[in-house]
PDB file of N, CA and C and ligand atoms in Angstrom:
ATOM      1  N   MET A   1     -15.393 -47.709  18.114  1.00 70.00           N
ATOM      2  CA  MET A   1     -14.475 -48.724  17.304  1.00 70.00           C
ATOM      3  C   MET A   1     -13.687 -49.577  18.312  1.00 70.00           C
ATOM      4  N   ASP A   2     -14.124 -50.943  18.021  1.00 81.00           N
ATOM      5  CA  ASP A   2     -13.278 -51.880  18.928  1.00 81.00           C
ATOM      6  C   ASP A   2     -12.149 -52.270  18.388  1.00 81.00           C
ATOM      7  N   GLU A   3     -11.366 -53.160  18.848  1.00 81.00           N
ATOM      8  CA  GLU A   3     -10.105 -53.793  18.410  1.00 81.00           C
ATOM      9  C   GLU A   3     -10.217 -54.252  17.034  1.00 81.00           C
ATOM     10  N   ALA A   4     -11.378 -55.061  16.756  1.00 83.00           N
ATOM     11  CA  ALA A   4     -11.378 -55.743  15.600  1.00 83.00           C
ATOM     12  C   ALA A   4     -11.554 -54.898  14.272  1.00 83.00           C
ATOM     13  N   ASP A   5     -12.413 -53.625  14.674  1.00 86.00           N
ATOM     14  CA  ASP A   5     -12.344 -52.741  13.645  1.00 86.00           C
ATOM     15  C   ASP A   5     -11.176 -51.943  13.295  1.00 86.00           C
ATOM     16  N   ARG A   6     -10.415 -51.688  14.430  1.00 85.00           N
ATOM     17  CA  ARG A   6      -9.165 -50.932  14.141  1.00 85.00           C
ATOM     18  C   ARG A   6      -8.150 -51.919  13.317  1.00 85.00           C
ATOM     19  N   SER A   7      -8.145 -53.186  13.517  1.00 86.00           N
ATOM     20  CA  SER A   7      -7.175 -54.073  12.903  1.00 86.00           C
ATOM     21  C   SER A   7      -7.667 -54.183  11.339  1.00 86.00           C
ATOM     22  N   GLN A   8      -9.086 -54.111  11.261  1.00 88.00           N
ATOM     23  CA  GLN A   8      -9.601 -54.304   9.826  1.00 88.00           C
ATOM     24  C   GLN A   8      -9.102 -52.919   9.127  1.00 88.00           C
ATOM     25  N   ALA A   9      -9.456 -51.745   9.744  1.00 87.00           N
ATOM     26  CA  ALA A   9      -8.963 -50.561   9.087  1.00 87.00           C
ATOM     27  C   ALA A   9      -7.603 -50.578   8.702  1.00 87.00           C
ATOM     28  N   PHE A  10      -6.764 -51.068   9.577  1.00 85.00           N
ATOM     29  CA  PHE A  10      -5.269 -51.049   9.309  1.00 85.00           C
ATOM     30  C   PHE A  10      -5.082 -52.102   8.036  1.00 85.00           C
ATOM     31  N   ALA A  11      -5.576 -53.227   8.007  1.00 86.00           N
ATOM     32  CA  ALA A  11      -5.565 -54.019   6.908  1.00 86.00           C
ATOM     33  C   ALA A  11      -5.908 -53.483   5.626  1.00 86.00           C
ATOM     34  N   ASP A  12      -7.070 -52.672   5.602  1.00 88.00           N
ATOM     35  CA  ASP A  12      -7.429 -52.038   4.454  1.00 88.00           C
ATOM     36  C   ASP A  12      -6.490 -50.933   3.902  1.00 88.00           C
ATOM     37  N   ARG A  13      -5.774 -50.251   4.929  1.00 89.00           N
ATOM     38  CA  ARG A  13      -4.898 -49.163   4.441  1.00 89.00           C
ATOM     39  C   ARG A  13      -3.910 -49.914   3.844  1.00 89.00           C
ATOM     40  N   GLU A  14      -3.376 -51.013   4.525  1.00 83.00           N
ATOM     41  CA  GLU A  14      -2.103 -51.636   4.147  1.00 83.00           C
ATOM     42  C   GLU A  14      -2.299 -52.245   2.659  1.00 83.00           C
ATOM     43  N   ALA A  15      -3.475 -52.921   2.480  1.00 80.00           N
ATOM     44  CA  ALA A  15      -3.589 -53.432   1.068  1.00 80.00           C
ATOM     45  C   ALA A  15      -3.738 -52.347   0.088  1.00 80.00           C
ATOM     46  N   GLU A  16      -4.312 -51.146   0.568  1.00 85.00           N
ATOM     47  CA  GLU A  16      -4.436 -50.031  -0.353  1.00 85.00           C
ATOM     48  C   GLU A  16      -2.984 -49.588  -0.778  1.00 85.00           C
ATOM     49  N   ARG A  17      -2.187 -49.410   0.318  1.00 85.00           N
ATOM     50  CA  ARG A  17      -0.614 -49.038   0.036  1.00 85.00           C
ATOM     51  C   ARG A  17       0.018 -49.941  -1.013  1.00 85.00           C
ATOM     52  N   ILE A  18      -0.137 -51.303  -0.712  1.00 73.00           N
ATOM     53  CA  ILE A  18       0.582 -52.251  -1.430  1.00 73.00           C
ATOM     54  C   ILE A  18       0.036 -52.219  -2.880  1.00 73.00           C
ATOM     55  N   LEU A  19      -1.268 -52.009  -3.131  1.00 75.00           N
ATOM     56  CA  LEU A  19      -1.892 -51.812  -4.568  1.00 75.00           C
ATOM     57  C   LEU A  19      -1.158 -50.644  -5.219  1.00 75.00           C
ATOM     58  N   ALA A  20      -1.306 -49.405  -4.432  1.00 81.00           N
ATOM     59  CA  ALA A  20      -0.750 -48.146  -5.118  1.00 81.00           C
ATOM     60  C   ALA A  20       0.763 -48.320  -5.386  1.00 81.00           C
ATOM     61  N   ASP A  21       1.354 -48.973  -4.574  1.00 76.00           N
ATOM     62  CA  ASP A  21       2.966 -49.275  -4.851  1.00 76.00           C
ATOM     63  C   ASP A  21       2.977 -50.024  -6.087  1.00 76.00           C
ATOM     64  N   ALA A  22       2.314 -51.179  -6.288  1.00 70.00           N
ATOM     65  CA  ALA A  22       2.451 -51.980  -7.389  1.00 70.00           C
ATOM     66  C   ALA A  22       2.133 -51.260  -8.694  1.00 70.00           C
ATOM     67  N   ARG A  23       1.077 -50.464  -8.531  1.00 73.00           N
ATOM     68  CA  ARG A  23       0.657 -49.671  -9.610  1.00 73.00           C
ATOM     69  C   ARG A  23       1.772 -48.627 -10.189  1.00 73.00           C
ATOM     70  N   SER A  24       2.349 -47.912  -9.218  1.00 72.00           N
ATOM     71  CA  SER A  24       3.387 -46.897  -9.594  1.00 72.00           C
ATOM     72  C   SER A  24       4.620 -47.695 -10.141  1.00 72.00           C
ATOM     73  N   ARG A  25       4.798 -48.910  -9.638  1.00 67.00           N
ATOM     74  CA  ARG A  25       6.041 -49.732 -10.178  1.00 67.00           C
ATOM     75  C   ARG A  25       5.687 -49.982 -11.603  1.00 67.00           C
ATOM     76  N   ASN A  26       4.396 -50.500 -11.908  1.00 59.00           N
ATOM     77  CA  ASN A  26       4.001 -50.850 -13.227  1.00 59.00           C
ATOM     78  C   ASN A  26       4.245 -49.605 -14.232  1.00 59.00           C
ATOM     79  N   ALA A  27       3.879 -48.486 -13.730  1.00 60.00           N
ATOM     80  CA  ALA A  27       3.987 -47.295 -14.519  1.00 60.00           C
ATOM     81  C   ALA A  27       5.315 -46.934 -14.774  1.00 60.00           C
ATOM     82  N   ALA A  28       6.139 -47.017 -13.816  1.00 61.00           N
ATOM     83  CA  ALA A  28       7.558 -46.817 -13.937  1.00 61.00           C
ATOM     84  C   ALA A  28       8.256 -47.796 -15.016  1.00 61.00           C
ATOM     85  N   ALA A  29       7.844 -49.073 -15.063  1.00 57.00           N
ATOM     86  CA  ALA A  29       8.360 -50.053 -15.869  1.00 57.00           C
ATOM     87  C   ALA A  29       7.892 -49.765 -17.292  1.00 57.00           C
ATOM     88  N   ALA A  30       6.753 -49.231 -17.514  1.00 56.00           N
ATOM     89  CA  ALA A  30       6.089 -49.100 -18.727  1.00 56.00           C
ATOM     90  C   ALA A  30       6.950 -48.026 -19.402  1.00 56.00           C
ATOM     91  N   LEU A  31       7.066 -46.902 -18.507  1.00 55.00           N
ATOM     92  CA  LEU A  31       7.913 -45.753 -19.104  1.00 55.00           C
ATOM     93  C   LEU A  31       9.346 -46.005 -19.315  1.00 55.00           C
ATOM     94  N   SER A  32       9.953 -46.738 -18.656  1.00 60.00           N
ATOM     95  CA  SER A  32      11.456 -47.033 -18.947  1.00 60.00           C
ATOM     96  C   SER A  32      11.642 -48.099 -19.913  1.00 60.00           C
ATOM     97  N   GLY A  33      10.819 -49.136 -19.916  1.00 55.00           N
ATOM     98  CA  GLY A  33      11.179 -50.368 -20.666  1.00 55.00           C
ATOM     99  C   GLY A  33      10.092 -50.522 -21.685  1.00 55.00           C
ATOM    100  N   GLY A  34       9.062 -49.655 -21.856  1.00 50.00           N
ATOM    101  CA  GLY A  34       7.884 -49.936 -22.739  1.00 50.00           C
ATOM    102  C   GLY A  34       8.181 -50.101 -24.155  1.00 50.00           C
ATOM    103  N   VAL A  35       9.222 -49.286 -24.555  1.00 49.00           N
ATOM    104  CA  VAL A  35       9.559 -49.339 -25.907  1.00 49.00           C
ATOM    105  C   VAL A  35      10.966 -50.087 -26.104  1.00 49.00           C
ATOM    106  N   ARG A  36      10.705 -51.249 -26.710  1.00 50.00           N
ATOM    107  CA  ARG A  36      11.952 -52.185 -26.886  1.00 50.00           C
ATOM    108  C   ARG A  36      12.873 -51.465 -28.062  1.00 50.00           C
ATOM    109  N   PRO A  37      14.227 -51.343 -27.809  1.00 45.00           N
ATOM    110  CA  PRO A  37      14.959 -50.648 -28.739  1.00 45.00           C
ATOM    111  C   PRO A  37      15.003 -51.469 -30.192  1.00 45.00           C
ATOM    112  N   ALA A  38      14.519 -52.672 -30.154  1.00 49.00           N
ATOM    113  CA  ALA A  38      14.585 -53.472 -31.359  1.00 49.00           C
ATOM    114  C   ALA A  38      13.414 -52.916 -32.181  1.00 49.00           C
ATOM    115  N   LEU A  39      12.405 -52.365 -31.606  1.00 68.00           N
ATOM    116  CA  LEU A  39      11.329 -51.775 -32.501  1.00 68.00           C
ATOM    117  C   LEU A  39      11.384 -50.378 -33.042  1.00 68.00           C
ATOM    118  N   ARG A  40      12.710 -49.784 -32.731  1.00 85.00           N
ATOM    119  CA  ARG A  40      12.950 -48.438 -33.280  1.00 85.00           C
ATOM    120  C   ARG A  40      12.962 -48.694 -34.872  1.00 85.00           C
ATOM    121  N   VAL A  41      12.698 -47.834 -35.709  1.00 91.00           N
ATOM    122  CA  VAL A  41      12.924 -47.846 -37.001  1.00 91.00           C
ATOM    123  C   VAL A  41      13.571 -46.649 -37.600  1.00 91.00           C
ATOM    124  N   CYS A  42      14.405 -46.816 -38.639  1.00 93.00           N
ATOM    125  CA  CYS A  42      14.948 -45.760 -39.295  1.00 93.00           C
ATOM    126  C   CYS A  42      14.131 -44.624 -39.837  1.00 93.00           C
ATOM    127  N   VAL A  43      14.426 -43.311 -39.554  1.00 94.00           N
ATOM    128  CA  VAL A  43      13.693 -42.230 -40.037  1.00 94.00           C
ATOM    129  C   VAL A  43      13.733 -42.028 -41.469  1.00 94.00           C
ATOM    130  N   ASP A  44      14.720 -42.606 -42.256  1.00 94.00           N
ATOM    131  CA  ASP A  44      14.725 -42.360 -43.686  1.00 94.00           C
ATOM    132  C   ASP A  44      13.994 -43.499 -44.390  1.00 94.00           C
ATOM    133  N   CYS A  45      14.214 -44.874 -44.033  1.00 96.00           N
ATOM    134  CA  CYS A  45      13.691 -46.063 -44.821  1.00 96.00           C
ATOM    135  C   CYS A  45      12.579 -46.955 -44.028  1.00 96.00           C
ATOM    136  N   ASP A  46      12.367 -46.540 -42.741  1.00 92.00           N
ATOM    137  CA  ASP A  46      11.324 -47.210 -41.995  1.00 92.00           C
ATOM    138  C   ASP A  46      11.879 -48.714 -41.739  1.00 92.00           C
ATOM    139  N   ASP A  47      13.086 -49.087 -41.988  1.00 91.00           N
ATOM    140  CA  ASP A  47      13.598 -50.434 -41.565  1.00 91.00           C
ATOM    141  C   ASP A  47      13.952 -50.461 -40.200  1.00 91.00           C
ATOM    142  N   PRO A  48      13.720 -51.469 -39.537  1.00 90.00           N
ATOM    143  CA  PRO A  48      14.123 -51.493 -38.016  1.00 90.00           C
ATOM    144  C   PRO A  48      15.554 -51.223 -37.900  1.00 90.00           C
ATOM    145  N   ILE A  49      15.893 -50.486 -36.876  1.00 90.00           N
ATOM    146  CA  ILE A  49      17.359 -50.259 -36.635  1.00 90.00           C
ATOM    147  C   ILE A  49      17.969 -51.304 -35.879  1.00 90.00           C
ATOM    148  N   ASP A  50      19.021 -51.897 -36.349  1.00 87.00           N
ATOM    149  CA  ASP A  50      19.775 -53.015 -35.806  1.00 87.00           C
ATOM    150  C   ASP A  50      20.063 -52.798 -34.362  1.00 87.00           C
ATOM    151  N   ALA A  51      19.786 -53.815 -33.489  1.00 85.00           N
ATOM    152  CA  ALA A  51      19.730 -53.652 -32.033  1.00 85.00           C
ATOM    153  C   ALA A  51      21.106 -53.574 -31.581  1.00 85.00           C
ATOM    154  N   ARG A  52      22.194 -53.990 -32.402  1.00 88.00           N
ATOM    155  CA  ARG A  52      23.547 -53.689 -32.021  1.00 88.00           C
ATOM    156  C   ARG A  52      23.962 -52.265 -32.141  1.00 88.00           C
ATOM    157  N   ARG A  53      23.504 -51.748 -33.256  1.00 88.00           N
ATOM    158  CA  ARG A  53      23.645 -50.260 -33.481  1.00 88.00           C
ATOM    159  C   ARG A  53      22.985 -49.428 -32.489  1.00 88.00           C
ATOM    160  N   LEU A  54      21.869 -49.970 -32.003  1.00 87.00           N
ATOM    161  CA  LEU A  54      21.213 -49.107 -30.916  1.00 87.00           C
ATOM    162  C   LEU A  54      21.866 -49.165 -29.585  1.00 87.00           C
ATOM    163  N   ALA A  55      22.631 -50.404 -29.371  1.00 88.00           N
ATOM    164  CA  ALA A  55      23.399 -50.564 -28.199  1.00 88.00           C
ATOM    165  C   ALA A  55      24.539 -49.701 -28.154  1.00 88.00           C
ATOM    166  N   ALA A  56      25.099 -49.549 -29.432  1.00 89.00           N
ATOM    167  CA  ALA A  56      26.306 -48.802 -29.475  1.00 89.00           C
ATOM    168  C   ALA A  56      25.966 -47.363 -29.467  1.00 89.00           C
ATOM    169  N   ALA A  57      24.943 -46.867 -30.194  1.00 88.00           N
ATOM    170  CA  ALA A  57      24.442 -45.496 -30.341  1.00 88.00           C
ATOM    171  C   ALA A  57      23.067 -45.431 -30.151  1.00 88.00           C
ATOM    172  N   PRO A  58      22.673 -45.319 -28.668  1.00 87.00           N
ATOM    173  CA  PRO A  58      21.161 -45.272 -28.332  1.00 87.00           C
ATOM    174  C   PRO A  58      20.426 -44.129 -28.896  1.00 87.00           C
ATOM    175  N   ALA A  59      21.116 -43.188 -29.376  1.00 89.00           N
ATOM    176  CA  ALA A  59      20.301 -42.080 -29.893  1.00 89.00           C
ATOM    177  C   ALA A  59      20.060 -42.138 -31.447  1.00 89.00           C
ATOM    178  N   ALA A  60      20.640 -43.181 -32.031  1.00 91.00           N
ATOM    179  CA  ALA A  60      20.533 -43.359 -33.523  1.00 91.00           C
ATOM    180  C   ALA A  60      19.179 -43.127 -34.031  1.00 91.00           C
ATOM    181  N   ILE A  61      18.962 -42.590 -35.147  1.00 92.00           N
ATOM    182  CA  ILE A  61      17.655 -42.533 -35.665  1.00 92.00           C
ATOM    183  C   ILE A  61      17.601 -43.018 -36.984  1.00 92.00           C
ATOM    184  N   ARG A  62      18.880 -43.320 -37.588  1.00 93.00           N
ATOM    185  CA  ARG A  62      18.830 -44.107 -38.861  1.00 93.00           C
ATOM    186  C   ARG A  62      19.433 -45.410 -38.733  1.00 93.00           C
ATOM    187  N   CYS A  63      19.267 -46.245 -39.773  1.00 92.00           N
ATOM    188  CA  CYS A  63      19.818 -47.676 -39.771  1.00 92.00           C
ATOM    189  C   CYS A  63      21.305 -47.406 -40.306  1.00 92.00           C
ATOM    190  N   THR A  64      22.136 -48.402 -40.166  1.00 91.00           N
ATOM    191  CA  THR A  64      23.590 -48.321 -40.647  1.00 91.00           C
ATOM    192  C   THR A  64      23.698 -47.750 -42.080  1.00 91.00           C
ATOM    193  N   HIS A  65      22.814 -48.252 -42.960  1.00 92.00           N
ATOM    194  CA  HIS A  65      22.917 -47.885 -44.353  1.00 92.00           C
ATOM    195  C   HIS A  65      22.498 -46.396 -44.577  1.00 92.00           C
ATOM    196  N   CYS A  66      21.337 -46.031 -43.984  1.00 94.00           N
ATOM    197  CA  CYS A  66      21.076 -44.696 -44.093  1.00 94.00           C
ATOM    198  C   CYS A  66      21.970 -43.686 -43.465  1.00 94.00           C
ATOM    199  N   GLN A  67      22.461 -44.070 -42.285  1.00 92.00           N
ATOM    200  CA  GLN A  67      23.312 -43.252 -41.497  1.00 92.00           C
ATOM    201  C   GLN A  67      24.764 -43.047 -42.409  1.00 92.00           C
ATOM    202  N   GLY A  68      25.265 -44.026 -43.137  1.00 92.00           N
ATOM    203  CA  GLY A  68      26.357 -43.927 -44.141  1.00 92.00           C
ATOM    204  C   GLY A  68      25.947 -42.842 -45.075  1.00 92.00           C
ATOM    205  N   CYS A  69      24.788 -43.067 -45.703  1.00 91.00           N
ATOM    206  CA  CYS A  69      24.326 -42.160 -46.793  1.00 91.00           C
ATOM    207  C   CYS A  69      24.403 -40.637 -46.328  1.00 91.00           C
ATOM    208  N   ALA A  70      23.765 -40.638 -45.185  1.00 91.00           N
ATOM    209  CA  ALA A  70      23.571 -39.211 -44.563  1.00 91.00           C
ATOM    210  C   ALA A  70      24.981 -38.635 -44.403  1.00 91.00           C
ATOM    211  N   GLU A  71      25.982 -39.309 -43.717  1.00 90.00           N
ATOM    212  CA  GLU A  71      27.159 -38.805 -43.526  1.00 90.00           C
ATOM    213  C   GLU A  71      28.010 -38.508 -44.882  1.00 90.00           C
ATOM    214  N   GLN A  72      27.706 -39.393 -45.892  1.00 89.00           N
ATOM    215  CA  GLN A  72      28.314 -39.066 -47.275  1.00 89.00           C
ATOM    216  C   GLN A  72      27.657 -37.875 -47.710  1.00 89.00           C
ATOM    217  N   HIS A  73      26.294 -37.615 -47.613  1.00 83.00           N
ATOM    218  CA  HIS A  73      25.673 -36.450 -48.055  1.00 83.00           C
ATOM    219  C   HIS A  73      26.319 -35.279 -47.256  1.00 83.00           C
ATOM    220  N   ASP A  74      26.517 -35.373 -46.046  1.00 81.00           N
ATOM    221  CA  ASP A  74      27.017 -34.166 -45.256  1.00 81.00           C
ATOM    222  C   ASP A  74      28.478 -33.766 -45.948  1.00 81.00           C
ATOM    223  N   THR A  75      29.269 -34.925 -46.106  1.00 77.00           N
ATOM    224  CA  THR A  75      30.563 -34.589 -46.635  1.00 77.00           C
ATOM    225  C   THR A  75      30.463 -34.088 -47.962  1.00 77.00           C
ATOM    226  N   ARG A  76      29.578 -34.482 -48.800  1.00 75.00           N
ATOM    227  CA  ARG A  76      29.472 -33.933 -50.225  1.00 75.00           C
ATOM    228  C   ARG A  76      29.060 -32.620 -50.248  1.00 75.00           C
ATOM    229  N   ARG A  77      28.034 -32.320 -49.278  1.00 71.00           N
ATOM    230  CA  ARG A  77      27.508 -30.821 -49.162  1.00 71.00           C
ATOM    231  C   ARG A  77      28.585 -29.881 -48.689  1.00 71.00           C
ATOM    232  N   ARG A  78      29.500 -30.395 -47.725  1.00 73.00           N
ATOM    233  CA  ARG A  78      30.423 -29.513 -47.384  1.00 73.00           C
ATOM    234  C   ARG A  78      31.438 -29.244 -48.382  1.00 73.00           C
ATOM    235  N   SER A  79      31.703 -30.144 -49.270  1.00 71.00           N
ATOM    236  CA  SER A  79      32.749 -30.068 -50.190  1.00 71.00           C
ATOM    237  C   SER A  79      32.064 -29.402 -51.446  1.00 71.00           C
ATOM    238  N   GLY A  80      30.866 -28.922 -51.389  1.00 68.00           N
ATOM    239  CA  GLY A  80      30.213 -28.393 -52.580  1.00 68.00           C
ATOM    240  C   GLY A  80      29.676 -29.234 -53.657  1.00 68.00           C
ATOM    241  N   VAL A  81      29.684 -30.526 -53.541  1.00 59.00           N
ATOM    242  CA  VAL A  81      29.071 -31.322 -54.527  1.00 59.00           C
ATOM    243  C   VAL A  81      27.633 -31.627 -54.280  1.00 59.00           C
ATOM    244  N   ILE A  82      26.666 -31.317 -55.331  1.00 55.00           N
ATOM    245  CA  ILE A  82      25.251 -31.476 -55.114  1.00 55.00           C
ATOM    246  C   ILE A  82      24.850 -32.908 -55.045  1.00 55.00           C
ATOM    247  N   TRP A  83      23.917 -33.195 -54.049  1.00 52.00           N
ATOM    248  CA  TRP A  83      23.409 -34.455 -53.665  1.00 52.00           C
ATOM    249  C   TRP A  83      21.961 -34.374 -53.972  1.00 52.00           C
ATOM    250  N   PRO A  84      21.228 -35.498 -54.456  1.00 52.00           N
ATOM    251  CA  PRO A  84      21.626 -36.927 -54.554  1.00 52.00           C
ATOM    252  C   PRO A  84      22.779 -36.834 -55.821  1.00 52.00           C
TER     253      PRO A  84
HETATM  254 ZN1   ZN B 101      17.441 -46.599 -43.221  1.00 93.80          ZN
END
């Protein structure tokens, strides 16, 4: 193997490394930001959950309206009133 072969082999490895690095970056980006919060929908009514609500409560699974209903439901159930 002469000097030209060695530098070619080095360039190939370097190109492969850069490609692999870019691929892993893309995968990480897809995992962390692939699902936009604005696309989350309420588990009760399937309406999109308000982005401001998600910003305030990232774990929210209901829209503001249904969350209010659910909390009222809980309160009534605790106090013995049958719902709906
Ligand atoms: Zn809802």
